[in-house]
Structures are given as structure tokens and as C-alpha cells.
Tab-separated table of C-alpha atoms in Angstrom:
chain	number	residue	atom	x	y	z
A	75	UNK	CA	0.079	0.126	0.144
A	76	UNK	CA	1.394	3.366	-0.904
A	77	UNK	CA	0.895	6.483	1.166
A	78	UNK	CA	0.917	9.774	-0.733
A	79	UNK	CA	1.623	12.950	1.376
A	80	UNK	CA	1.081	16.379	0.010
A	81	UNK	CA	3.517	19.019	1.045
A	82	UNK	CA	3.094	22.620	0.753
A	83	UNK	CA	5.970	23.908	-0.684
A	84	UNK	CA	4.698	27.491	-0.169
A	85	UNK	CA	4.542	27.241	3.783
A	86	UNK	CA	8.254	25.411	3.408
A	87	UNK	CA	9.747	28.256	1.678
A	88	UNK	CA	8.013	30.825	3.747
A	89	UNK	CA	11.044	32.192	5.526
A	90	UNK	CA	11.453	34.994	7.029
A	91	UNK	CA	14.153	37.214	5.190
A	92	UNK	CA	14.047	40.497	7.469
A	93	UNK	CA	17.297	40.428	8.693
A	94	UNK	CA	17.563	40.654	12.839
A	95	UNK	CA	18.007	44.112	14.224
A	96	UNK	CA	21.583	44.998	15.031
A	97	UNK	CA	22.594	44.725	18.686
A	98	UNK	CA	25.136	47.040	18.541
A	99	UNK	CA	24.648	50.641	18.435
A	100	UNK	CA	26.784	53.032	16.837
A	101	UNK	CA	28.902	55.051	19.586
A	102	UNK	CA	30.279	58.596	19.210
A	103	UNK	CA	34.118	58.447	19.713
A	104	UNK	CA	35.662	61.495	21.568
A	105	UNK	CA	39.169	61.747	21.073
A	106	UNK	CA	39.546	65.355	22.731
A	107	UNK	CA	40.673	66.533	19.315
A	108	UNK	CA	37.280	68.055	18.689
A	109	UNK	CA	37.961	71.572	19.672
A	110	UNK	CA	41.452	71.432	18.038
A	111	UNK	CA	42.756	71.906	14.389
A	112	UNK	CA	45.317	69.781	13.015
A	113	UNK	CA	48.693	72.009	11.374
A	114	UNK	CA	50.578	68.810	10.784
A	115	UNK	CA	49.692	64.995	9.924
A	116	UNK	CA	52.603	62.586	9.163
A	117	UNK	CA	52.715	58.870	9.224
A	118	UNK	CA	55.677	57.941	11.251
A	119	UNK	CA	57.393	55.534	14.185
A	120	UNK	CA	58.325	56.827	17.550
A	121	UNK	CA	60.649	55.430	20.007
A	122	UNK	CA	61.478	56.504	23.302
A	123	UNK	CA	64.946	56.698	25.202
A	124	UNK	CA	65.263	54.177	27.966
A	125	UNK	CA	67.623	55.496	30.762
A	126	UNK	CA	67.495	52.415	32.903
A	127	UNK	CA	68.379	49.950	29.671
A	128	UNK	CA	70.421	52.765	28.090
A	129	UNK	CA	68.298	51.815	24.810
A	130	UNK	CA	65.879	53.188	22.388
A	131	UNK	CA	62.654	51.271	22.441
A	132	UNK	CA	59.610	51.751	20.212
A	133	UNK	CA	56.564	53.567	21.268
A	134	UNK	CA	54.463	52.619	18.171
A	135	UNK	CA	53.684	53.410	14.468
A	136	UNK	CA	51.007	55.618	13.235
A	137	UNK	CA	50.070	59.121	12.925
A	138	UNK	CA	51.822	61.932	14.728
A	139	UNK	CA	49.722	65.306	14.630
A	140	UNK	CA	50.399	68.791	15.767
A	141	UNK	CA	46.873	69.903	16.998
A	142	UNK	CA	46.091	73.788	17.719
A	143	UNK	CA	43.332	74.567	19.927
A	144	UNK	CA	40.763	76.915	18.473
A	145	UNK	CA	40.461	79.213	21.642
A	146	UNK	CA	43.506	79.025	23.694
A	147	UNK	CA	45.992	78.885	20.551
A	148	UNK	CA	48.164	76.251	22.675
A	149	UNK	CA	49.716	73.450	20.297
A	150	UNK	CA	50.157	70.012	21.529
A	151	UNK	CA	51.880	66.837	19.899
A	152	UNK	CA	49.674	63.756	19.604
A	153	UNK	CA	50.528	60.352	18.189
A	154	UNK	CA	48.325	57.071	18.070
A	155	UNK	CA	49.203	53.902	16.950
A	156	UNK	CA	47.518	52.943	13.804
A	157	UNK	CA	45.460	49.810	14.551
A	158	UNK	CA	44.717	50.393	18.513
A	159	UNK	CA	44.586	54.127	18.455
A	160	UNK	CA	46.699	53.817	21.939
A	161	UNK	CA	48.256	57.335	22.417
A	162	UNK	CA	52.241	56.944	21.994
A	163	UNK	CA	52.851	60.809	23.025
A	164	UNK	CA	50.674	63.635	24.278
A	165	UNK	CA	52.486	67.059	25.298
A	166	UNK	CA	52.248	70.479	24.729
A	167	UNK	CA	54.742	72.023	22.454
A	168	UNK	CA	56.134	74.896	24.720
A	169	UNK	CA	58.479	77.769	23.742
A	170	UNK	CA	61.605	76.287	25.514
A	171	UNK	CA	61.375	72.944	23.271
A	172	UNK	CA	63.878	72.452	20.468
A	173	UNK	CA	64.127	69.853	18.021
A	174	UNK	CA	67.096	68.664	16.120
A	175	UNK	CA	68.146	66.090	13.753
A	176	UNK	CA	69.316	62.720	14.833
A	177	UNK	CA	72.963	62.083	14.025
A	178	UNK	CA	73.625	59.810	11.255
A	179	UNK	CA	69.867	59.819	9.875
A	180	UNK	CA	68.389	62.384	8.176
A	181	UNK	CA	65.233	60.906	8.248
A	182	UNK	CA	64.977	60.993	12.168
A	183	UNK	CA	64.897	63.870	14.848
A	184	UNK	CA	64.815	63.999	18.359
A	185	UNK	CA	63.267	66.374	21.092
A	186	UNK	CA	62.825	66.680	25.153
A	187	UNK	CA	59.101	66.904	26.368
A	188	UNK	CA	57.149	66.613	29.538
A	189	UNK	CA	54.892	63.479	28.024
A	190	UNK	CA	51.530	62.501	29.431
A	191	UNK	CA	50.715	59.324	27.118
A	192	UNK	CA	50.847	56.892	30.331
A	193	UNK	CA	48.719	59.225	32.409
A	194	UNK	CA	51.097	60.666	34.599
A	195	UNK	CA	53.877	63.437	33.623
A	196	UNK	CA	57.359	61.979	32.785
A	197	UNK	CA	60.376	63.700	31.155
A	198	UNK	CA	61.267	61.636	27.813
A	199	UNK	CA	63.506	62.041	25.004
A	200	UNK	CA	61.847	61.099	21.841
A	201	UNK	CA	63.071	59.933	18.305
A	202	UNK	CA	60.842	59.929	15.729
A	203	UNK	CA	61.541	58.211	12.180
A	204	UNK	CA	59.907	59.125	8.949
A	205	UNK	CA	59.565	57.472	5.512
A	206	UNK	CA	61.138	60.378	3.840
A	207	UNK	CA	63.543	63.046	4.527
A	208	UNK	CA	60.887	65.905	3.293
A	209	UNK	CA	58.592	64.483	6.018
A	210	UNK	CA	61.233	64.875	8.482
A	211	UNK	CA	62.231	68.299	7.429
A	212	UNK	CA	58.588	69.321	7.707
A	213	UNK	CA	58.033	68.115	11.060
A	214	UNK	CA	60.972	70.045	12.423
A	215	UNK	CA	60.164	73.196	10.677
A	216	UNK	CA	56.679	73.372	11.903
A	217	UNK	CA	57.985	72.123	15.421
A	218	UNK	CA	60.303	75.147	15.359
A	219	UNK	CA	57.346	77.584	14.200
A	220	UNK	CA	55.254	76.459	16.761
A	221	UNK	CA	57.648	76.735	19.674
A	222	UNK	CA	58.683	80.425	18.266
A	223	UNK	CA	54.703	81.406	18.083
A	224	UNK	CA	54.096	80.063	21.375
A	225	UNK	CA	57.224	82.150	22.762
A	226	UNK	CA	55.783	85.169	20.917
A	227	UNK	CA	52.072	84.337	22.991
A	228	UNK	CA	54.024	84.019	26.260
A	229	UNK	CA	55.501	87.629	25.823
A	230	UNK	CA	52.221	88.990	24.816
A	231	UNK	CA	50.873	87.605	27.727
A	232	UNK	CA	53.572	88.765	30.073
A	233	UNK	CA	53.377	92.041	28.734
A	234	UNK	CA	49.408	92.118	29.261
A	235	UNK	CA	50.024	90.996	32.879
A	236	UNK	CA	52.781	93.593	33.247
A	237	UNK	CA	50.510	96.378	31.912
A	238	UNK	CA	47.477	95.051	33.926
A	239	UNK	CA	49.795	95.201	37.044
A	240	UNK	CA	50.754	98.890	35.997
A	241	UNK	CA	47.175	99.738	35.679
A	242	UNK	CA	46.360	98.218	38.798
A	243	UNK	CA	48.946	100.262	41.005
A	244	UNK	CA	47.972	103.339	39.305
A	245	UNK	CA	44.409	102.818	40.022
A	246	UNK	CA	45.412	101.879	43.584
A	247	UNK	CA	47.765	105.260	43.998
A	248	UNK	CA	45.150	107.292	42.356
A	249	UNK	CA	42.698	105.825	44.953
A	250	UNK	CA	45.237	106.597	48.286
A	251	UNK	CA	46.104	110.089	46.914
A	252	UNK	CA	42.142	110.755	46.625
A	253	UNK	CA	41.710	109.385	50.235
A	254	UNK	CA	44.613	111.804	51.456
A	255	UNK	CA	43.187	114.740	49.851
A	256	UNK	CA	39.639	113.851	51.209
A	257	UNK	CA	41.221	113.368	54.506
A	258	UNK	CA	43.345	116.905	54.324
A	259	UNK	CA	39.513	118.410	53.156
A	260	UNK	CA	38.259	116.947	56.096
A	261	UNK	CA	40.905	118.068	58.546
A	262	UNK	CA	40.630	121.756	57.062
A	263	UNK	CA	37.196	121.821	57.495
A	264	UNK	CA	37.053	120.405	61.219
A	265	UNK	CA	39.722	123.290	61.756
A	266	UNK	CA	37.594	126.095	60.040
A	267	UNK	CA	34.767	124.825	62.106
A	268	UNK	CA	36.528	125.203	65.183
A	269	UNK	CA	37.876	128.418	64.496
A	270	UNK	CA	34.477	129.812	63.830
A	271	UNK	CA	33.245	128.418	66.845
A	272	UNK	CA	35.844	130.058	68.823
A	273	UNK	CA	35.228	132.973	67.273
A	274	UNK	CA	31.579	133.024	68.226
A	275	UNK	CA	32.169	132.172	71.700
A	276	UNK	CA	34.921	135.235	72.133
A	277	UNK	CA	32.213	137.341	70.623
A	278	UNK	CA	29.596	136.190	72.788
A	279	UNK	CA	31.989	136.602	76.095
A	280	UNK	CA	32.666	140.123	74.909
A	281	UNK	CA	29.017	141.076	74.415
A	282	UNK	CA	28.395	139.748	78.154
A	283	UNK	CA	31.196	141.642	79.273
A	284	UNK	CA	29.807	145.235	81.438
A	285	UNK	CA	31.117	148.240	79.826
A	286	UNK	CA	33.617	150.195	81.082
A	287	UNK	CA	33.228	153.725	82.599
């Protein structure tokens, strides 16, 4: 005996082709660079000098940037590793900083900085290597220009502070002078009042004396 089974192919093929909703939501990544403009952006490899081992140690390969803050005008050097975006270097470029070519390698240069890449301030000696001589020169030129501009900014701040101090002193001197003058006027008025009172008293005494015969 043969049993025939009828299968509804439509029901078998009725598959929900709608993709499942994504469980991951897009998250805005904040880098801390939103209020800054990049004035330099170059691929490079960074090293730091290990004083204990007396040798150079690689910090990472990635992009080095010089970022200028839109409001304060301060410039900081930031470098992140290409894949992990881990910070290799993070410090301000100050007026006192200098950069120089690494002896024997015109694609590399050196500088000292108080760096904050490891979440604590450390005095570091950095060496950075570029793919070309041109990029290295561009980095050094921009670095020096920034340091010089920061020097001018600091001088302007010092001049403004000095001018503000002088203005404050002038105001204080004027206020002190005004107080002295005001005190002198009051003293003069008191003296005149006493003299007038004395004159009145003397006059009253004379009026009360009997006339001589």
C-alpha cells in the first residue's frame, strides 16, 4: 500500500528574510581633538629613550599630529598607534622646546618633552622616524615655528600681565591719593569749624562783659 503525502511547498519556503536588528549601536568616539585644528599630520614611528636600559624602545607606529586649540591657541603633539589608536605621545609644544636631527639619520629627529601619554607626567627623550627626508624636515620646521609662536604668545601674556599690574598700581595710587586729599579736606573743614566756633564764643564773651566807665 502506497501512502501519498502532500506537502505545501509555499509553507516550507515561507522564510523570514528580514535581517535581525543589530544589537550593536553606533557610539560616538571622543578623541579630545574636537576643539583643535591639525596643522601637521604625518605617518611615522616613535621611539623613547630608556634610561635604565640605555637604549631606544619603540613606542609605536602611526600618525603624529600637531593640534592647535581653537580658543587658547596652544599646540600639542599627539601620536596614536595606527591599529589600536593607543596614545604614544601627548604633550604641549612649549617655547623652550627644541628639535634637532638625529645624528647619522636625516629621516629622524630628537626632542625632550614632559609627556602625559601614560597618564602621568614624565620627562622623555623622543626620537621619531619618517619615511622620507622631506617629511622629517616638514616636522622639524613646523615644530620650530610652533615653539617660536608660543614664545611670542607668552611674551604677549607677560606684557599684558605687566600692563595690567601697572594699571592696577596706578588705580591704587590714585585711590590712595584721593583718600589723602579727602582726609586733608576734612581736617581743614574741622579746623575751620573749630576756629569759627571759637570766634563765636569769644564774641559772646565780649558781649556779656560790662562796659567800662
